[in-house]
Short mmCIF file of C-alpha atoms in Angstrom, two decimals:
data_model
loop_
_atom_site.label_atom_id
_atom_site.label_comp_id
_atom_site.label_asym_id
_atom_site.label_seq_id
_atom_site.Cartn_x
_atom_site.Cartn_y
_atom_site.Cartn_z
CA UNK A 129 0.00 0.00 0.00
CA UNK A 130 2.82 2.40 0.88
CA UNK A 131 4.48 1.70 -2.46
CA UNK A 132 1.26 2.51 -4.35
CA UNK A 133 0.90 5.78 -2.44
CA UNK A 134 4.50 6.75 -3.21
CA UNK A 135 3.96 5.98 -6.89
CA UNK A 136 0.80 8.10 -6.93
CA UNK A 137 2.69 10.99 -5.31
CA UNK A 138 5.48 10.73 -7.90
CA UNK A 139 2.93 10.79 -10.71
CA UNK A 140 1.21 13.81 -9.20
CA UNK A 141 4.54 15.64 -8.94
CA UNK A 142 5.25 14.69 -12.55
CA UNK A 143 1.89 16.08 -13.65
CA UNK A 144 2.55 19.38 -11.89
CA UNK A 145 5.96 19.59 -13.55
CA UNK A 146 4.45 18.84 -16.97
CA UNK A 147 1.73 21.46 -16.49
CA UNK A 148 4.38 24.06 -15.67
CA UNK A 149 6.47 23.07 -18.69
CA UNK A 150 3.46 23.18 -21.00
CA UNK A 151 2.42 26.60 -19.70
CA UNK A 152 5.84 27.95 -20.65
CA UNK A 153 6.11 26.16 -23.98
CA UNK A 154 5.15 27.89 -27.22
CA UNK A 155 3.91 26.02 -30.28
CA UNK A 156 3.42 27.61 -33.68
CA UNK A 157 0.99 26.69 -36.43
CA UNK A 158 0.75 28.22 -39.87
CA UNK A 159 -1.41 28.50 -42.94
CA UNK A 160 -0.89 30.63 -46.03
CA UNK A 161 1.93 32.61 -44.43
CA UNK A 162 -0.09 33.41 -41.30
CA UNK A 163 1.16 32.14 -37.96
CA UNK A 164 -0.67 31.33 -34.74
CA UNK A 165 1.11 30.74 -31.45
CA UNK A 166 -0.36 28.79 -28.54
CA UNK A 167 1.04 27.65 -25.23
CA UNK A 168 1.71 23.97 -24.66
CA UNK A 169 -1.67 23.98 -22.92
CA UNK A 170 -3.41 25.19 -26.07
CA UNK A 171 -4.02 28.82 -25.05
CA UNK A 172 -3.82 31.19 -28.01
CA UNK A 173 -1.15 33.83 -27.29
CA UNK A 174 -0.42 35.33 -30.69
CA UNK A 175 -1.37 35.78 -34.32
CA UNK A 176 1.07 37.02 -36.96
CA UNK A 177 -0.25 38.29 -40.28
CA UNK A 178 2.39 39.47 -42.73
CA UNK A 179 1.51 42.73 -44.53
CA UNK A 180 1.52 41.04 -47.93
CA UNK A 181 -1.30 38.77 -46.75
CA UNK A 182 -3.51 41.84 -46.32
CA UNK A 183 -2.90 43.37 -49.74
CA UNK A 184 -6.06 42.82 -51.73
CA UNK A 185 -7.01 39.98 -49.42
CA UNK A 186 -10.41 38.39 -49.56
CA UNK A 187 -11.79 38.67 -45.99
CA UNK A 188 -13.32 35.19 -46.15
CA UNK A 189 -10.03 33.66 -47.27
CA UNK A 190 -8.13 35.55 -44.58
CA UNK A 191 -10.55 34.29 -41.93
CA UNK A 192 -10.12 30.73 -43.19
CA UNK A 193 -6.33 31.04 -43.08
CA UNK A 194 -6.44 32.39 -39.51
CA UNK A 195 -8.65 29.49 -38.42
CA UNK A 196 -6.39 26.98 -40.16
CA UNK A 197 -3.28 28.43 -38.50
CA UNK A 198 -4.93 28.33 -35.06
CA UNK A 199 -6.14 24.77 -35.58
CA UNK A 200 -2.65 23.73 -36.69
CA UNK A 201 -1.11 25.27 -33.58
CA UNK A 202 -3.69 23.69 -31.26
CA UNK A 203 -3.14 20.26 -32.85
CA UNK A 204 0.62 20.60 -32.35
CA UNK A 205 -0.04 21.59 -28.74
CA UNK A 206 -2.11 18.43 -28.22
CA UNK A 207 0.69 16.36 -29.72
CA UNK A 208 3.15 17.97 -27.30
CA UNK A 209 0.82 17.24 -24.37
CA UNK A 210 0.48 13.60 -25.41
CA UNK A 211 4.25 13.23 -25.79
CA UNK A 212 4.87 14.66 -22.32
CA UNK A 213 2.29 12.31 -20.82
CA UNK A 214 3.95 9.34 -22.52
CA UNK A 215 7.28 10.50 -21.08
CA UNK A 216 5.67 10.24 -17.65
CA UNK A 217 4.36 6.78 -18.52
CA UNK A 218 0.73 7.85 -18.59
CA UNK A 219 -1.88 7.81 -21.32
CA UNK A 220 -2.95 11.13 -22.80
CA UNK A 221 -5.70 12.89 -20.86
CA UNK A 222 -7.27 14.29 -24.01
CA UNK A 223 -6.60 17.96 -23.35
CA UNK A 224 -7.38 17.91 -19.64
CA UNK A 225 -3.99 19.41 -18.75
#
């Protein structure tokens, strides 16, 4: 029983460490020259739109590119989360971190 409790405490400490690492990590996604940046936890922290993307841009296309860049960044963030969970020897929690 003591061994199981110690293992649970180590896993909890590992989860806290991973959460801190993910909060500080930055992941970038892109689409059509636009870039979206999210934390390792999936929080959107930046959008970069180069000036040439705005010249004569179709608003609908620009919106689609922004969404695609954000989705790309979020997907990469989820992949990072899953990799960190595997490093800890745990299955992915499906974005619960």
